[in-house]
Amino acid sequence: YYTDRFALLPNRAQGHSPSNRDGYRLNTATLDLAGDGGLFSSLHDVIAWLRILDNPPPAFAPAIRSMFTRAKLNSGESAEYGRGLMLKRFKGLEIVHHPGGLRGYRSDILWIPAKKLGVACLCNTSDIDAGRMTRQIAALWLNLTEPPGVPV
């Protein structure tokens, strides 16, 4: 976790956001947070996480199962949320994902269990739709054609 906004993080990408005046400007995290907004991930971190989702070690299996279980609403309906992960459908497939974004950063980590496919988009700019990008990559990789009139 990122708990000291003044600490140097080796190889950290700086966040950026579009500027009407001069293209892009720095827009990096300046908050002292633990958890939401204070977590920075590398590609190595994401690969390790996707491997755990695919084949959880016994010590983590109960927690992962609960993350793949939809929360029940007071109405009795199921939410698209399972204790930290979004549980949705994409082109007929069950997907698990988690988006992220703070200031000049955007991300999405997508896991398609039935296809054992993980796609991650880690961006250091705020003008990227990381969720759309992960789904487009998954659709291309799996050779899934887009039904007419249905956005990605």
mmCIF file of C-alpha atoms in Angstrom, residues 11-112:
data_model
loop_
_atom_site.group_PDB
_atom_site.id
_atom_site.type_symbol
_atom_site.label_atom_id
_atom_site.label_comp_id
_atom_site.label_asym_id
_atom_site.label_seq_id
_atom_site.Cartn_x
_atom_site.Cartn_y
_atom_site.Cartn_z
ATOM 1 C CA ASN A 11 9.668 2.720 -11.441
ATOM 2 C CA ARG A 12 6.316 4.344 -10.667
ATOM 3 C CA ALA A 13 4.561 5.883 -13.652
ATOM 4 C CA GLN A 14 3.273 9.407 -13.090
ATOM 5 C CA GLY A 15 -0.439 10.023 -13.703
ATOM 6 C CA HIS A 16 -1.553 12.445 -16.412
ATOM 7 C CA SER A 17 -4.784 14.132 -17.467
ATOM 8 C CA PRO A 18 -5.671 16.067 -20.609
ATOM 9 C CA SER A 19 -5.259 19.825 -20.449
ATOM 10 C CA ASN A 20 -6.978 22.336 -22.704
ATOM 11 C CA ARG A 21 -3.876 24.523 -22.570
ATOM 12 C CA ASP A 22 -0.951 22.260 -23.284
ATOM 13 C CA GLY A 23 -1.854 18.656 -24.086
ATOM 14 C CA TYR A 24 -1.338 16.810 -20.801
ATOM 15 C CA ARG A 25 -0.465 17.780 -17.262
ATOM 16 C CA LEU A 26 0.744 15.721 -14.321
ATOM 17 C CA ASN A 27 -2.121 14.458 -12.206
ATOM 18 C CA THR A 28 -0.642 12.030 -9.735
ATOM 19 C CA ALA A 29 -1.919 10.685 -6.436
ATOM 20 C CA THR A 30 -1.220 13.062 -3.574
ATOM 21 C CA LEU A 31 -3.310 11.397 -0.896
ATOM 22 C CA ASP A 32 -2.101 9.374 2.062
ATOM 23 C CA LEU A 33 -4.412 6.376 1.775
ATOM 24 C CA ALA A 34 -4.268 2.709 2.633
ATOM 25 C CA GLY A 35 -6.576 0.633 0.455
ATOM 26 C CA ASP A 36 -8.829 2.308 -2.086
ATOM 27 C CA GLY A 37 -6.756 4.941 -3.851
ATOM 28 C CA GLY A 38 -3.543 3.927 -2.101
ATOM 29 C CA LEU A 39 -2.835 0.707 -3.951
ATOM 30 C CA PHE A 40 -0.391 0.781 -6.836
ATOM 31 C CA SER A 41 0.125 -2.372 -8.901
ATOM 32 C CA SER A 42 2.727 -3.511 -11.356
ATOM 33 C CA LEU A 43 2.214 -5.934 -14.208
ATOM 34 C CA HIS A 44 3.937 -8.582 -12.067
ATOM 35 C CA ASP A 45 1.382 -7.961 -9.283
ATOM 36 C CA VAL A 46 -1.512 -8.349 -11.729
ATOM 37 C CA ILE A 47 -0.138 -11.593 -13.176
ATOM 38 C CA ALA A 48 0.229 -13.021 -9.660
ATOM 39 C CA TRP A 49 -3.359 -11.979 -8.853
ATOM 40 C CA LEU A 50 -4.752 -13.581 -12.029
ATOM 41 C CA ARG A 51 -2.921 -16.820 -11.211
ATOM 42 C CA ILE A 52 -4.490 -16.839 -7.743
ATOM 43 C CA LEU A 53 -7.956 -16.296 -9.254
ATOM 44 C CA ASP A 54 -7.336 -19.220 -11.603
ATOM 45 C CA ASN A 55 -5.924 -21.620 -9.028
ATOM 46 C CA PRO A 56 -6.170 -20.301 -5.464
ATOM 47 C CA PRO A 57 -3.765 -21.809 -2.935
ATOM 48 C CA PRO A 58 -5.726 -23.720 -0.251
ATOM 49 C CA ALA A 59 -5.245 -20.945 2.298
ATOM 50 C CA PHE A 60 -6.862 -18.401 -0.074
ATOM 51 C CA ALA A 61 -9.569 -20.615 -1.610
ATOM 52 C CA PRO A 62 -12.390 -19.721 0.841
ATOM 53 C CA ALA A 63 -11.755 -15.998 0.376
ATOM 54 C CA ILE A 64 -11.646 -16.312 -3.419
ATOM 55 C CA ARG A 65 -14.892 -18.337 -3.406
ATOM 56 C CA SER A 66 -16.593 -15.586 -1.388
ATOM 57 C CA MET A 67 -15.296 -12.969 -3.835
ATOM 58 C CA PHE A 68 -16.951 -14.960 -6.657
ATOM 59 C CA THR A 69 -20.280 -15.052 -4.759
ATOM 60 C CA ARG A 70 -22.780 -12.334 -5.565
ATOM 61 C CA ALA A 71 -23.981 -10.242 -2.659
ATOM 62 C CA LYS A 72 -27.703 -10.464 -1.901
ATOM 63 C CA LEU A 73 -29.632 -7.207 -1.762
ATOM 64 C CA ASN A 74 -32.441 -6.541 0.718
ATOM 65 C CA SER A 75 -34.865 -6.980 -2.198
ATOM 66 C CA GLY A 76 -33.614 -10.556 -2.612
ATOM 67 C CA GLU A 77 -31.949 -9.776 -5.920
ATOM 68 C CA SER A 78 -28.290 -10.512 -6.517
ATOM 69 C CA ALA A 79 -25.832 -7.666 -6.936
ATOM 70 C CA GLU A 80 -23.116 -7.566 -9.591
ATOM 71 C CA TYR A 81 -20.618 -7.386 -6.769
ATOM 72 C CA GLY A 82 -18.871 -10.129 -4.833
ATOM 73 C CA ARG A 83 -16.769 -8.797 -1.964
ATOM 74 C CA GLY A 84 -14.306 -6.750 -3.957
ATOM 75 C CA LEU A 85 -14.911 -8.000 -7.488
ATOM 76 C CA MET A 86 -17.492 -7.122 -10.110
ATOM 77 C CA LEU A 87 -19.313 -10.227 -11.403
ATOM 78 C CA LYS A 88 -20.853 -9.626 -14.808
ATOM 79 C CA ARG A 89 -21.433 -11.162 -18.231
ATOM 80 C CA PHE A 90 -19.621 -10.267 -21.432
ATOM 81 C CA LYS A 91 -20.612 -11.761 -24.781
ATOM 82 C CA GLY A 92 -22.344 -14.626 -22.999
ATOM 83 C CA LEU A 93 -19.404 -15.385 -20.692
ATOM 84 C CA GLU A 94 -19.199 -14.928 -16.930
ATOM 85 C CA ILE A 95 -16.490 -12.393 -16.153
ATOM 86 C CA VAL A 96 -14.824 -11.158 -13.007
ATOM 87 C CA HIS A 97 -13.227 -7.730 -13.034
ATOM 88 C CA HIS A 98 -12.201 -4.773 -10.986
ATOM 89 C CA PRO A 99 -11.820 -1.261 -12.350
ATOM 90 C CA GLY A 100 -9.690 1.391 -10.768
ATOM 91 C CA GLY A 101 -9.028 5.048 -11.156
ATOM 92 C CA LEU A 102 -7.738 7.960 -9.174
ATOM 93 C CA ARG A 103 -6.579 11.269 -10.528
ATOM 94 C CA GLY A 104 -4.362 10.554 -13.571
ATOM 95 C CA TYR A 105 -4.575 6.752 -13.448
ATOM 96 C CA ARG A 106 -7.086 4.247 -14.873
ATOM 97 C CA SER A 107 -7.089 0.453 -14.737
ATOM 98 C CA ASP A 108 -9.169 -2.641 -15.271
ATOM 99 C CA ILE A 109 -8.290 -6.241 -14.488
ATOM 100 C CA LEU A 110 -10.533 -8.756 -16.250
ATOM 101 C CA TRP A 111 -10.696 -12.523 -15.659
ATOM 102 C CA ILE A 112 -12.804 -14.905 -17.776
#
